[in-house]
Short mmCIF file of C-alpha atoms in Angstrom, two decimals:
data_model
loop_
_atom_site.label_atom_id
_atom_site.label_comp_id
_atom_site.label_asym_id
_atom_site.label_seq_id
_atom_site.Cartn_x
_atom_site.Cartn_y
_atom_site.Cartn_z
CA UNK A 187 -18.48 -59.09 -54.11
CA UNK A 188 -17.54 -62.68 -55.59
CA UNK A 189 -18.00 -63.94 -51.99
CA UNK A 190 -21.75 -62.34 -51.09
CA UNK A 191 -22.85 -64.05 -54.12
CA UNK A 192 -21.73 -67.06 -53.73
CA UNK A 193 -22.97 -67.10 -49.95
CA UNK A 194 -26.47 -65.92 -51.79
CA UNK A 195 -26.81 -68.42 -53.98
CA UNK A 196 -27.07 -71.94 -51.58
CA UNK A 197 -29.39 -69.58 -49.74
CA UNK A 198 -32.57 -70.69 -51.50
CA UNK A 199 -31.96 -74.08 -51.60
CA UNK A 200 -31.24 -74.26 -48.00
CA UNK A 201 -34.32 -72.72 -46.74
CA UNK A 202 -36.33 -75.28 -49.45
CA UNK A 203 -35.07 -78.45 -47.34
CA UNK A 204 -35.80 -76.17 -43.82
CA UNK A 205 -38.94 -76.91 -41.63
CA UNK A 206 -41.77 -74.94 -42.41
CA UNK A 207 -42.45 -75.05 -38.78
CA UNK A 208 -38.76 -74.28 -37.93
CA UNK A 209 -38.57 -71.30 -40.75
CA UNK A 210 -41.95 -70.26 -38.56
CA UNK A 211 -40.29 -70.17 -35.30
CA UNK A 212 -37.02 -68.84 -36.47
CA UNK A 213 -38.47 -66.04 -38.12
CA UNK A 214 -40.70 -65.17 -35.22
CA UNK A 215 -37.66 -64.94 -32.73
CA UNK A 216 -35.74 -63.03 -35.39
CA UNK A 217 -38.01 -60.27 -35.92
CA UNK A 218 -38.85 -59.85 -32.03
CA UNK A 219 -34.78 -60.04 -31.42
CA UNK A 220 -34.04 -57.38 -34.40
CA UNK A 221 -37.34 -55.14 -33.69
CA UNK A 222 -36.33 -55.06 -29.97
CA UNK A 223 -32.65 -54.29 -31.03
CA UNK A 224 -33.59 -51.51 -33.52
CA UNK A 225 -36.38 -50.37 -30.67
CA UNK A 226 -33.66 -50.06 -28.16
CA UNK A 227 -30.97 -48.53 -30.81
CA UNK A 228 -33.80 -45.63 -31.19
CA UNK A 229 -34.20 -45.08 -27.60
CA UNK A 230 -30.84 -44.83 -26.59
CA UNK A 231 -30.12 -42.08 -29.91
CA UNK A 232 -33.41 -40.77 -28.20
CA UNK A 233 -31.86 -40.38 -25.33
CA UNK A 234 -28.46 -39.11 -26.41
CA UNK A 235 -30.33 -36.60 -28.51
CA UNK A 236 -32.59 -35.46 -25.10
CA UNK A 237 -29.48 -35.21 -22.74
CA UNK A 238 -27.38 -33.54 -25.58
CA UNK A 239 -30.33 -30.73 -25.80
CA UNK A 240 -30.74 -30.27 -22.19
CA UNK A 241 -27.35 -30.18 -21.29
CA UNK A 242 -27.03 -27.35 -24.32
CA UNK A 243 -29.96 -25.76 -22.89
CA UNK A 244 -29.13 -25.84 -19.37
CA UNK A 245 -25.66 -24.20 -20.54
CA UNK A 246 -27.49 -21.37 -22.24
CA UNK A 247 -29.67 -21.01 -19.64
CA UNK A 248 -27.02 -20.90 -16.94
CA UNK A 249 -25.17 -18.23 -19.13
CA UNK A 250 -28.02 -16.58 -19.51
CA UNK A 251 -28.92 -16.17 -15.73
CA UNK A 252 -25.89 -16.18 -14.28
CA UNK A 253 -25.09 -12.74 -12.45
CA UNK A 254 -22.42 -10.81 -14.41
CA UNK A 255 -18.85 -10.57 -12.13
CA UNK A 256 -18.73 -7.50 -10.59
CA UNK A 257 -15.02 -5.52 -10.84
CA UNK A 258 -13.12 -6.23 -7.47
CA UNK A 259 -12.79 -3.49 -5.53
CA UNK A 260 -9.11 -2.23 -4.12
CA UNK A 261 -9.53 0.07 -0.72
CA UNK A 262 -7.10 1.09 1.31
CA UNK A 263 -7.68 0.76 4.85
CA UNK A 264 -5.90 2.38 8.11
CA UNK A 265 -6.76 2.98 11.67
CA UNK A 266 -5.22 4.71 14.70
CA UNK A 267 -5.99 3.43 18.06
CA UNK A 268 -5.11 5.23 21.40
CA UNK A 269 -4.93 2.88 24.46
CA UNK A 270 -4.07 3.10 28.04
CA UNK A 271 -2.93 -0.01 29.49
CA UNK A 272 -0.95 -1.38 33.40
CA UNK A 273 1.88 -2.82 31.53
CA UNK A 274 3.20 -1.67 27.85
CA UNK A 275 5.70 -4.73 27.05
CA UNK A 276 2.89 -6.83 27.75
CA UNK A 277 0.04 -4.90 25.72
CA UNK A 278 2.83 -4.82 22.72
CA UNK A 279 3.94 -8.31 23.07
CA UNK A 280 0.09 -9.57 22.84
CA UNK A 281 -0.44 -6.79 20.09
CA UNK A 282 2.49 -8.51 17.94
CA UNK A 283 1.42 -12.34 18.43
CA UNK A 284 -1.85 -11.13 17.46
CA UNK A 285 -0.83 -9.82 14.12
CA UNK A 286 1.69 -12.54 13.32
CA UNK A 287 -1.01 -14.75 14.11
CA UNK A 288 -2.92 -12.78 11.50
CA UNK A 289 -0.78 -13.49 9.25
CA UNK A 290 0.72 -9.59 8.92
CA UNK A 291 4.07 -8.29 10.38
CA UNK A 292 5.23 -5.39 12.46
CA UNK A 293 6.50 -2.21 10.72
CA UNK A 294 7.68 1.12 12.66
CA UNK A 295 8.15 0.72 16.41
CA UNK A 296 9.43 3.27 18.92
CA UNK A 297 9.38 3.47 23.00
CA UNK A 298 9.61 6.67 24.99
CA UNK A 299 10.08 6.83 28.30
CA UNK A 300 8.96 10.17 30.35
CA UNK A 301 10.31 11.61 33.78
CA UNK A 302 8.28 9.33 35.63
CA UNK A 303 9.32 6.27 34.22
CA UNK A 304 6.05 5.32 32.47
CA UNK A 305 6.79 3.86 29.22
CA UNK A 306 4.78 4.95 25.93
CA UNK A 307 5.18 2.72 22.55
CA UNK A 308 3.82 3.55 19.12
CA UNK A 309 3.96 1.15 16.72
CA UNK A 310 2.95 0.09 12.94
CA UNK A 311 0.82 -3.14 12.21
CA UNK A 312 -0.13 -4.73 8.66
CA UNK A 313 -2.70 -7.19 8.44
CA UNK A 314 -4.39 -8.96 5.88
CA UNK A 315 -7.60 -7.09 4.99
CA UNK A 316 -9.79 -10.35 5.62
CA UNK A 317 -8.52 -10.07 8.74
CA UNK A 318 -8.25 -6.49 9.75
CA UNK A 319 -11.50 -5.84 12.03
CA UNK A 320 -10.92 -9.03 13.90
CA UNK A 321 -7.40 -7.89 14.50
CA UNK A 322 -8.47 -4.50 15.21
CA UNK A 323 -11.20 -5.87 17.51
CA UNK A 324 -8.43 -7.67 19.30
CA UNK A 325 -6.23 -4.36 19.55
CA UNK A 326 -9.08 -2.59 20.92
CA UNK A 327 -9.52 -5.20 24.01
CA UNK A 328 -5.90 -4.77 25.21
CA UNK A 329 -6.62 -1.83 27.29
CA UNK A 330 -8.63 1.45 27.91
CA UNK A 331 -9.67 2.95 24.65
CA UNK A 332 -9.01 6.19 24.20
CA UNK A 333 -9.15 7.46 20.79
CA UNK A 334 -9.92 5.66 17.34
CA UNK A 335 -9.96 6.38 13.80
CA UNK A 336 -10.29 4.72 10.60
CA UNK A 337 -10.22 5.58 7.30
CA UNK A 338 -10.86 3.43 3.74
CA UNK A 339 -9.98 4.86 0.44
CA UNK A 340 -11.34 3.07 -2.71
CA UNK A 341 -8.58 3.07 -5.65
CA UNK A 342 -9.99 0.85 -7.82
CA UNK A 343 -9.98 3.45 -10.58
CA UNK A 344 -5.75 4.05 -10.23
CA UNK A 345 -5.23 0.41 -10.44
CA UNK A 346 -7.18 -0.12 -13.09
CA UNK A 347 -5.86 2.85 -15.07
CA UNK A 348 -1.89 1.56 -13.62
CA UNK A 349 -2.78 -1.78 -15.46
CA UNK A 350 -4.38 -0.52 -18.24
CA UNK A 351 -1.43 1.45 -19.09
CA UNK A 352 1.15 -1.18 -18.50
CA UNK A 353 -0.46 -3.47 -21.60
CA UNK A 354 -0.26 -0.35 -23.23
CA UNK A 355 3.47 0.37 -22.51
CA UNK A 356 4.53 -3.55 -22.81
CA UNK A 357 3.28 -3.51 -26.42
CA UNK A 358 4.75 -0.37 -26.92
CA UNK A 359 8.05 -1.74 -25.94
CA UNK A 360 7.45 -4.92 -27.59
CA UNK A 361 6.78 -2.84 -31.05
CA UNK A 362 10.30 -0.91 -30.32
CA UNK A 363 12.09 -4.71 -30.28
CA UNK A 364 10.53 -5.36 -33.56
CA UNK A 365 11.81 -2.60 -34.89
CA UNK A 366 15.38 -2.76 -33.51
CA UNK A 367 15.14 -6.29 -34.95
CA UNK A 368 14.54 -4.88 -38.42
CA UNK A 369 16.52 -1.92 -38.40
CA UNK A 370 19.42 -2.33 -40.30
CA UNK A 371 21.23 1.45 -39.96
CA UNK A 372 23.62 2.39 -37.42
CA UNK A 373 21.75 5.50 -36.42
CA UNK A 374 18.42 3.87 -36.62
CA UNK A 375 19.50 1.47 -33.79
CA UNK A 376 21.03 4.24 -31.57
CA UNK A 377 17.24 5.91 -32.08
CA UNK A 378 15.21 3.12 -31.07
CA UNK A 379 17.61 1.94 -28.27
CA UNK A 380 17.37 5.72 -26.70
CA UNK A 381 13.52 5.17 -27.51
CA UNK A 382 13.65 1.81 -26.16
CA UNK A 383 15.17 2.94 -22.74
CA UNK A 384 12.70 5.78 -21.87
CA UNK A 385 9.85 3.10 -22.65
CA UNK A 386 11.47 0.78 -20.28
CA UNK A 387 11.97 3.61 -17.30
CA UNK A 388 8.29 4.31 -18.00
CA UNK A 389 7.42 0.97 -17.53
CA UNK A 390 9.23 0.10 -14.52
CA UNK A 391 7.56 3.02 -12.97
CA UNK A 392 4.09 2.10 -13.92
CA UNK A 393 4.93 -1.35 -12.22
CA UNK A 394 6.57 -0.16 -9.27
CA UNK A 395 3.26 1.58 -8.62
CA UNK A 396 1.08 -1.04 -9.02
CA UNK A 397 2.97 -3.30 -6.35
CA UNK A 398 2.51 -0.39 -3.92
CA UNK A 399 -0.80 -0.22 -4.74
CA UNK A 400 -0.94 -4.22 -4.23
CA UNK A 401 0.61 -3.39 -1.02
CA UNK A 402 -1.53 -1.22 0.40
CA UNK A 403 -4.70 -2.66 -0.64
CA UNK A 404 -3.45 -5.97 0.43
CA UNK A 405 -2.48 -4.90 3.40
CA UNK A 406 -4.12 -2.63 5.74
CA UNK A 407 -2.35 -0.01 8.18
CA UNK A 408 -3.03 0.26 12.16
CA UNK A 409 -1.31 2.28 14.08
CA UNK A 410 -1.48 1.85 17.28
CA UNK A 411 0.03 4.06 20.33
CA UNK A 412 0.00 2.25 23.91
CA UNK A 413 0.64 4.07 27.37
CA UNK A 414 0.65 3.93 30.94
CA UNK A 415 -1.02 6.95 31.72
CA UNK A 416 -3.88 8.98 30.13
CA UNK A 417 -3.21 11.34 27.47
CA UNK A 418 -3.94 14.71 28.26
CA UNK A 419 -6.68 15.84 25.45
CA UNK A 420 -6.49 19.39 24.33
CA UNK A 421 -8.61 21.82 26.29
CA UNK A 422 -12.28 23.00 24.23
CA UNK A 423 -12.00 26.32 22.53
CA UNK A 424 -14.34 28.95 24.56
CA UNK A 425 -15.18 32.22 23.47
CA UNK A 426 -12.59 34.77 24.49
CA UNK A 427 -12.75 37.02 27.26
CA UNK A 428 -10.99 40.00 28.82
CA UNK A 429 -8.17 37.93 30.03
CA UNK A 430 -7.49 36.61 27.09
CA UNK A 431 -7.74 39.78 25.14
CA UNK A 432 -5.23 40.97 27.58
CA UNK A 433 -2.80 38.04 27.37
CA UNK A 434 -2.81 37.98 23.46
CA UNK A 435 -1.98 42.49 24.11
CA UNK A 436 0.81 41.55 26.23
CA UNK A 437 2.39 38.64 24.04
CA UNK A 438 1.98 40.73 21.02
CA UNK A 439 4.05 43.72 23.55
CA UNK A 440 6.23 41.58 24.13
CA UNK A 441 7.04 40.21 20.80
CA UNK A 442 7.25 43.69 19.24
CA UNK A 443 9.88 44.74 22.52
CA UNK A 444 11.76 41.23 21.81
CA UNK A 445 11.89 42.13 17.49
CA UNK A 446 12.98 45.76 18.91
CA UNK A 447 15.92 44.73 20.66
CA UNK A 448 17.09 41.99 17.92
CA UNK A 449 16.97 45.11 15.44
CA UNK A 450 19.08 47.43 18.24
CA UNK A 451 21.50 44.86 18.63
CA UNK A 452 21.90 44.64 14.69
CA UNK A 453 22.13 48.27 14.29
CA UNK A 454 24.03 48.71 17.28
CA UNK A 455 27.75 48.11 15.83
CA UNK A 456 26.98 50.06 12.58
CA UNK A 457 26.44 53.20 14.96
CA UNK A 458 29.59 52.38 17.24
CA UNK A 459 31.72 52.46 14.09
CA UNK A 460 30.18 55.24 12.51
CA UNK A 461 30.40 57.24 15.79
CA UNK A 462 34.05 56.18 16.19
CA UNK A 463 34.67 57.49 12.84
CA UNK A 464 32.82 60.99 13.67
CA UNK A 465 34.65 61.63 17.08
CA UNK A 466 38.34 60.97 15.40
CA UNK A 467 37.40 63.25 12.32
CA UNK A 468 36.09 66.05 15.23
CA UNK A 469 39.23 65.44 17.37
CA UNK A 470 42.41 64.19 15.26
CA UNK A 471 41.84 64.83 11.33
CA UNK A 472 40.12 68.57 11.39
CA UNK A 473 42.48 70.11 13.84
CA UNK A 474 45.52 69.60 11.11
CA UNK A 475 43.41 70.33 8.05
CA UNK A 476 45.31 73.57 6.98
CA UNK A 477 42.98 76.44 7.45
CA UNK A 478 41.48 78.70 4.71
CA UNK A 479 42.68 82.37 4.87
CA UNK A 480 40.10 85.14 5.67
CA UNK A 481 38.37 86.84 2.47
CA UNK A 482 39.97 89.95 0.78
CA UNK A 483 37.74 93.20 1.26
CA UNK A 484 35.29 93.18 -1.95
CA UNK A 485 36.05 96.18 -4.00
CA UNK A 486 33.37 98.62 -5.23
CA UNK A 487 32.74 101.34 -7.67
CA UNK A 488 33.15 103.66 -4.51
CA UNK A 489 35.95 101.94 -3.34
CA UNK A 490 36.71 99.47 -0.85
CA UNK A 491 33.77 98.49 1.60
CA UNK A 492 34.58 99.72 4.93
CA UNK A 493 35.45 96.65 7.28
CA UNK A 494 33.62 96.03 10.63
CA UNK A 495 35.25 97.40 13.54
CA UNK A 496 35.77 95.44 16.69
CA UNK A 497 33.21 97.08 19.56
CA UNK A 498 34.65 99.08 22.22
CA UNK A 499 35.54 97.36 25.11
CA UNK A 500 33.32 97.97 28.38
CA UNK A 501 35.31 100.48 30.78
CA UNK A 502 36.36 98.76 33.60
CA UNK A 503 36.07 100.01 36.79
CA UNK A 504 39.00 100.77 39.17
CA UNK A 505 40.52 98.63 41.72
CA UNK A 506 40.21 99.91 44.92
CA UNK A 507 44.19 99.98 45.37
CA UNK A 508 44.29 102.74 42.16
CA UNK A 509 41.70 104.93 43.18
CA UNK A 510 42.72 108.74 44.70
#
């Protein structure tokens, strides 16, 4: 403060001795220098202030029209493709670069060979879904097409429900630490570890099936079956006739004749023993069995019941040697 004033004080005298024409001049310059200065201080906080407000406007504004994000979806996609081609190594060897190319792998492969010697290969492709019609574009072009299907299954609910629940469980299991970290009794620890272990299984389960749910909706499924010759397509239902009628009578003939004889030949050594055991009782045990005595004559009030005589026997009549 001691040093303003005494910078104050030769002021007055100073500007006494000063040019009035000088003091003029100076002045002039002065005020144009400071009113530009505090002109162009005002413009610039001017302009701060405009570029602040539109840039906050313009960020409203883009919050307020941006689109909201829409919830990704997760679909499962496979296909089945039926192709005749000239030369099955080659269709599968293009199939595979193809899908390695892709970016996917080859899963399940097997080759069957039939009495003619044509080869027949089935085998499983995964592909990145971004690329999955291209790739199956590219299948469809090795050969003859001669069957296709696809299929897409939206799961977008069971993921999110899988990763809902696994925030649930890890702060479940979380909450379980915390309390094995406080507990301070033996059998309170032995609790919450048992506790702690079923929250854990549960967990690991919950996360084992949301990788194969990544999986699968990563990575879609084509199955694809390649042959030599043309695969003969099951024959169109028709209305039955009498032919049939009478080939369905005779296979259901047969099968009763065929369930017949299985239950004969079950039967069949039951009733060999038990006849075995009926001829030796007939032939070797009754014949020694001691035999019963014959019945007294009953008795009545009028005395004994006469018995039955044996009939007369039939004269014979005499040989001619004895006759007179």
């Amino acid at each position: 403060m001691r040093t303003r004033r005494s910078v104050r004080r030769p002021a007055p005298a100073l500007a006494a001795l000063l040019l009035a024409a000088a003091l003029a001049l100076t002045g002039c310059s002065a005020g144009d220098d400071a009113s530009g200065g505090s002109n162009s201080a005002a413009d610039h906080g001017a302009d701060d202030k405009a570029v602040s407000g539109e840039a906050a406007t313009g960020g409203s504004g883009a919050k307020a029209t941006a689109p909201p994000k829409l919830a990704a979806s997760h679909i499962i996609r496979t296909a089945s493709l039926t192709v005749q081609v000239k030369d099955v190594p080659k269709a599968l060897e293009q199939a595979r670069t193809g899908t390695e190319n892709a970016g996917g792998y080859v899963g399940n492969e097997s080759t069957t060979r039939d009495a003619e010697g044509h080869e027949r290969t089935r085998v499983v492709l995964r592909v990145p879904v971004e690329k999955y019609d291209e790739v199956l574009a590219e299948l469809e072009g090795t050969g003859k097409l001669l069957d296709r299907s696809a299929k897409a299954e939206d799961v977008t609910d069971q993921v999110v429900d899988v990763e809902s629940r696994i925030t649930t469980q890890r702060a479940s299991v979380a909450r379980i630490r915390e309390l094995m970290d406080r507990a301070t009794k033996l059998s309170d620890v032995v609790t919450l570890e048992g506790e702690l272990s079923t929250r854990q299984a549960d967990l690991e389960s919950l996360l084992a099936r949301q990788k194969s749910l990544k999986d699968r909706t990563s990575l879609a499924t084509i199955t694809m079956s390649l042959s030599e010759t043309p695969v003969k397509k099951a024959a169109k239902d028709d209305d039955p006739g009498f032919v049939d009628a009478l080939a369905g009578g005779w296979s259901a003939f047969v099968t009763m004749l065929r369930w017949l004889a299985v239950a004969f030949g079950a039967v069949l050594p039951f009733a060999a023993v038990a006849a075995l055991i009926v001829l030796l009782w007939l032939r070797v045990v009754r014949p020694r069995l001691p035999r019963r005595p014959a019945p007294a004559p009953t008795a009545t009030a009028l005395g004994p019941l006469p018995t039955a005589r044996p009939a007369p026997e039939a004269a014979q009549p005499p040989a001619p040697g004895e006759r007179d």
